[in-house]
Amino acid sequence: MTGGRPLGLVLLEMTLLVLLGPLVTGTIQKLKARLQCRQGAGVLQPYRDLAKLLRKSTVQADTASGFFRSIPVLVLAATIAAGALVPVVRAGPPAFPLGDALMLLGLLALARFLAAVGALDAGGAFGGMGASREMTVAPLVEPVLMMVVFSTAAAAGTTELGTLAAHRGTSWILAWRAADLLGFAAMLVLLPAETGRIPVDNPDTHLELTMLHEGMLLEHSGPGLGCMVLASHTRQIVTLGFVAALFFPVGLADGASAIGLLLGAGAFAAKVLALATYLGLVESSYGKLRFFRLPQYLAIGFVCALAALALRIL
Amino acid sequence: MSAAETVHTIIDDLGALLLFTMILIVIASQISRAIYAVAAQSLFIAIAGGVLAMFTGNVDLWVIAGVTLAVKAIMLPWVLHWVVRRMNVRREVEPVIPDAATIVLAVAVVVMSFDLSTSLGTVRQAITGNALPVGIALTVLGVLVMATRKTALTQMVGLFASENGIFFTAMAVTQGMPLIIEIGVSLDVILAALVMTILVLRVRSTVDADIADLDRLRG
């Protein structure tokens, strides 16, 4: 591996993630609509929603403090910063100190925390409910994600995602060891939780008590809500890119050649599309779990991740 | 990569899948899901048998893999599904201790079985990949399922999972036991399944109770 990813490339990848985030959501929604025998909105609908939200004016609760207004921007910033850590088109470490997979998870956790604080600050009952539930699920998901990271990092000797991807190399399916299989299984279990989808959360509604993430958005409006929605789109694609970098970094370019980078971008699109299809299928074929059943569901991921670690270390 | 290494890798990967199905069995809240998981587990064991047969050139292993596929991956799940339909139950799991405690115990079992087999050192070198710890974990987890569930059907699933663990260990350790023993084991399993099925249906039809209720002996 010669050199690293220059700053320009990292910024480009980050921008790409933010721009493509809504498209992934649109694709999943279209897929779900087709599976329900509906025509469904076009895949570009999330962009239209965002544009509409950004044009509207803001209404704010009387009880909210000044901090509430800055919450959407902070959440979006933390999520986008996490996006900078995902290698999209090219493997290898960044050319400058940036952060590793744990940093990524930390930034996503920070975004989650800020969203919960905002929901509590507004003083609405639903916001508090959503925040409480989100904060109940988060500690069940994040440590397990870290364990999955550790189980792959133990082989590569680093937690930097670009280096991890480079270490796994392009012959990924042959290089998959038993621990990777279990780690990937844990990841598939946790993916709906981390992206806020059925069976953990329901992204389509904020009117029932099934809500986690949507409940926290209720008090936001106008451009603020637009930022929050964009942040959740970005969070989703960042998580998918994170899984892709951890488990199948195939097609990532080694050098800086234009063809390699294009190939890497194409491979990334294919991988994200595959994972998005998985999410859409799961969401269409399962029901939302009762909230108190969630720990049991997430425990599948925990045990798998632990067994992966055991396989790797012992 | 040499042939032996490839086989090691494949058996390792299959072991991981076996552990995954076992975790699904331990956590399953619906009996039919547990049955599907145990069927998948048997299928993976049959595949492992096929891989070992291809590697060692042992014809007996082909037969064993075939018998495993037919009996454990197809016939037994079918029988279990039939009993479930016959008894008209869906959520027949009913744990004795809370699910969380079962999960904690399962984690402890997995970690301990890996820890135990590292201490075996030289013995482990002779065995294909991670087959020994995975086999031990499967066996003990099967017993755990049997011990923590009240209803007979789930206990049957646990027994089959446990048997799968023993079978997998034996296959990987010995690279194929004598055919007659394997066939005997398979017949045992079929008989056990039949006896248990009849018992479960009989108990249900005569006293309308499950095994957990039969805790007192009357003269």
XYZ file of C-alpha atoms in Angstrom, chain A residues 1-305:
305
model
C 0.000 0.000 0.000
C 1.703 3.129 -1.187
C 0.672 6.368 0.423
C -2.712 7.093 1.867
C -5.892 8.780 0.935
C -5.239 12.514 0.457
C -7.470 15.116 2.058
C -9.186 15.918 -1.235
C -10.270 12.329 -1.725
C -11.570 12.022 1.839
C -13.625 15.198 1.413
C -14.918 13.955 -1.937
C -15.959 10.628 -0.411
C -17.676 12.415 2.459
C -19.630 14.636 0.063
C -20.565 11.613 -2.005
C -21.957 9.857 1.071
C -24.063 12.859 2.052
C -25.378 13.297 -1.480
C -26.216 9.620 -1.957
C -27.753 9.077 1.493
C -31.308 10.082 0.545
C -31.079 7.963 -2.599
C -30.521 4.839 -0.493
C -33.568 5.649 1.617
C -35.553 6.283 -1.566
C -34.462 2.936 -2.986
C -35.477 1.056 0.159
C -38.856 2.794 0.186
C -39.391 1.966 -3.486
C -38.446 -1.654 -2.859
C -40.867 -1.868 0.056
C -43.615 -0.307 -2.035
C -43.073 -2.816 -4.837
C -43.110 -5.701 -2.360
C -46.459 -4.419 -1.098
C -47.733 -4.315 -4.711
C -47.820 -0.537 -4.676
C -46.326 1.792 -7.251
C -44.637 3.852 -4.550
C -42.961 7.223 -4.773
C -39.927 7.645 -7.000
C -36.466 6.947 -5.630
C -35.794 10.698 -5.657
C -38.656 11.448 -3.255
C -36.371 11.963 -0.196
C -34.573 14.752 -2.102
C -37.891 16.465 -2.822
C -38.896 16.135 0.827
C -35.598 17.664 1.905
C -35.935 20.540 -0.564
C -39.446 21.214 0.696
C -38.346 21.171 4.342
C -35.479 23.559 3.666
C -37.866 26.108 2.121
C -40.222 26.150 5.082
C -39.994 28.374 8.126
C -39.287 27.146 11.628
C -41.741 26.840 14.488
C -40.349 26.180 17.919
C -41.823 25.174 21.256
C -42.014 27.971 23.861
C -40.269 25.798 26.410
C -37.272 25.058 24.184
C -34.003 26.785 25.052
C -31.642 28.417 22.586
C -29.629 25.240 22.396
C -32.545 23.514 20.691
C -32.060 25.555 17.533
C -28.472 24.400 17.109
C -29.235 20.710 17.710
C -30.060 19.766 14.083
C -26.859 21.346 12.789
C -24.753 19.619 15.443
C -26.359 16.240 14.772
C -25.822 16.629 11.042
C -22.227 17.745 11.583
C -21.392 14.773 13.814
C -22.937 12.337 11.333
C -21.137 13.843 8.351
C -17.877 13.800 10.278
C -18.436 10.099 10.854
C -18.853 9.771 7.092
C -15.328 11.065 6.583
C -13.978 7.950 8.294
C -15.526 5.471 5.858
C -13.357 4.426 2.918
C -15.669 4.654 -0.096
C -13.657 4.279 -3.272
C -10.134 3.599 -2.084
C -8.562 1.419 0.608
C -5.597 2.400 2.722
C -5.124 4.743 5.651
C -5.745 8.463 5.204
C -2.607 10.505 4.597
C -3.232 12.522 7.747
C -4.426 11.575 11.234
C -8.201 11.255 11.059
C -9.650 8.589 13.330
C -10.637 4.954 13.300
C -13.724 2.782 13.470
C -14.207 3.512 17.174
C -14.158 7.221 16.393
C -16.835 6.590 13.792
C -19.037 4.759 16.280
C -18.335 7.474 18.826
C -19.429 10.217 16.434
C -22.613 8.327 15.599
C -23.243 7.913 19.330
C -22.644 11.642 19.805
C -25.217 12.423 17.103
C -27.673 10.105 18.819
C -27.018 11.718 22.192
C -27.478 15.230 20.784
C -30.747 14.224 19.141
C -31.976 12.823 22.460
C -30.949 15.974 24.303
C -32.799 18.064 21.742
C -35.913 15.952 22.115
C -35.819 16.356 25.899
C -35.119 20.072 25.619
C -38.253 20.735 23.602
C -40.295 19.392 26.492
C -42.800 17.373 24.470
C -44.033 14.075 25.885
C -43.414 12.188 22.653
C -39.918 13.561 22.336
C -39.058 12.420 25.848
C -40.570 9.019 25.127
C -38.582 8.642 21.921
C -35.384 9.815 23.593
C -35.830 7.418 26.483
C -36.384 4.503 24.123
C -33.515 5.457 21.848
C -31.213 5.679 24.842
C -32.387 2.263 26.010
C -31.558 0.649 22.696
C -28.278 2.471 22.082
C -26.289 0.827 24.909
C -27.429 -2.560 23.646
C -26.244 -1.876 20.103
C -23.060 0.146 20.392
C -20.922 -2.224 22.514
C -21.798 -5.093 20.208
C -20.790 -3.041 17.169
C -17.489 -2.363 18.899
C -17.050 -6.072 19.560
C -17.598 -6.783 15.874
C -14.975 -4.157 15.055
C -12.567 -5.728 17.540
C -13.124 -9.207 16.138
C -12.004 -8.010 12.695
C -9.379 -5.657 14.085
C -7.718 -8.460 16.057
C -6.630 -10.029 12.767
C -5.433 -6.823 11.121
C -3.878 -5.261 14.221
C -5.552 -1.903 13.661
C -8.961 -0.316 13.995
C -8.452 2.139 11.150
C -11.117 1.282 8.575
C -9.043 2.018 5.479
C -6.170 -0.142 6.711
C -8.607 -2.875 7.737
C -10.092 -2.864 4.254
C -6.639 -2.963 2.691
C -5.606 -5.803 5.001
C -8.560 -7.935 4.043
C -7.658 -7.367 0.429
C -9.639 -8.227 -2.631
C -9.829 -11.992 -2.174
C -12.305 -11.426 0.594
C -14.523 -14.482 0.277
C -11.565 -16.863 0.468
C -9.984 -14.867 3.264
C -13.175 -15.063 5.326
C -12.501 -17.035 8.446
C -15.040 -18.493 10.836
C -14.893 -15.387 13.011
C -15.847 -13.211 10.048
C -18.922 -15.303 9.373
C -20.109 -14.892 12.956
C -19.178 -11.222 13.010
C -21.124 -10.653 9.810
C -24.096 -12.524 11.256
C -23.966 -10.216 14.289
C -23.772 -7.246 11.944
C -26.818 -8.353 9.982
C -28.762 -8.630 13.230
C -27.667 -5.173 14.377
C -28.044 -3.387 11.050
C -31.789 -2.696 11.402
C -31.172 -1.381 14.909
C -28.396 0.938 13.860
C -30.274 2.272 10.837
C -33.538 2.584 12.759
C -35.629 0.061 10.861
C -38.030 -2.780 11.534
C -37.867 -4.940 13.675
C -36.325 -2.402 16.043
C -37.767 0.908 14.911
C -40.293 1.960 12.315
C -39.071 4.786 10.082
C -42.445 5.237 8.373
C -44.423 6.476 11.303
C -44.173 8.764 14.242
C -47.779 8.478 15.256
C -47.673 5.258 17.195
C -45.793 4.247 20.274
C -43.502 2.066 18.185
C -41.336 5.038 17.445
C -37.797 5.547 18.590
C -36.016 7.850 16.238
C -39.067 9.503 14.688
C -40.375 10.440 18.098
C -37.335 12.594 18.676
C -37.938 14.525 15.451
C -41.464 15.630 16.301
C -40.533 18.983 17.789
C -38.294 19.989 14.918
C -39.636 21.806 11.890
C -38.527 23.481 8.699
C -34.803 23.528 7.916
C -34.050 22.036 11.343
C -36.164 18.993 10.570
C -34.520 18.889 7.155
C -31.108 18.665 8.835
C -32.299 15.917 11.170
C -33.776 13.911 8.272
C -30.634 14.374 6.192
C -28.631 13.259 9.218
C -30.607 10.029 9.468
C -30.172 9.392 5.712
C -26.445 9.991 6.123
C -26.293 7.831 9.216
C -27.836 4.986 7.263
C -25.416 5.122 4.339
C -22.468 5.611 6.713
C -23.472 2.470 8.599
C -23.846 0.527 5.357
C -20.474 1.792 4.137
C -18.969 0.838 7.491
C -20.238 -2.744 7.132
C -19.016 -2.872 3.539
C -15.549 -1.676 4.559
C -15.369 -4.145 7.447
C -16.572 -7.251 5.681
C -16.301 -6.984 1.917
C -13.873 -4.306 0.809
C -13.739 -5.862 -2.656
C -13.217 -3.474 -5.543
C -11.628 -0.716 -3.497
C -8.888 0.867 -5.575
C -5.268 0.451 -4.514
C -3.784 3.379 -6.385
C -4.978 6.793 -7.428
C -5.778 5.922 -11.054
C -9.072 7.255 -12.348
C -10.282 3.857 -13.566
C -9.549 2.276 -10.182
C -11.478 5.009 -8.410
C -14.441 4.666 -10.761
C -14.383 0.924 -10.244
C -14.266 1.483 -6.489
C -17.257 3.819 -6.692
C -19.179 1.258 -8.740
C -18.327 -1.527 -6.297
C -19.369 0.668 -3.386
C -22.710 1.392 -5.046
C -23.272 -2.328 -5.612
C -22.409 -3.211 -2.009
C -24.632 -0.507 -0.538
C -27.420 -1.542 -2.877
C -27.106 -5.168 -1.729
C -27.234 -4.173 1.955
C -30.130 -1.785 1.279
C -31.991 -4.624 -0.419
C -31.406 -6.741 2.663
C -32.833 -3.997 4.867
C -35.840 -3.575 2.592
C -36.531 -7.314 2.562
C -36.232 -7.618 6.339
C -38.489 -4.643 6.788
C -41.088 -6.121 4.475
C -41.077 -9.603 5.952
C -40.986 -8.978 9.688
C -43.145 -7.044 12.077
C -41.989 -4.533 14.610
C -40.894 -6.276 17.792
C -42.446 -5.360 21.081
C -40.088 -2.974 22.838
C -39.360 -5.307 25.726
C -38.517 -8.100 23.301
C -35.735 -6.013 21.770
C -33.007 -7.001 24.242
C -33.583 -10.624 23.329
C -33.343 -9.869 19.610
C -30.192 -7.811 20.078
C -28.737 -10.550 22.278
C -28.468 -12.739 19.153
C -26.036 -10.170 17.817
C -24.232 -9.995 21.139
C -23.688 -13.735 21.418
C -22.568 -13.948 17.776
C -20.115 -11.093 18.218
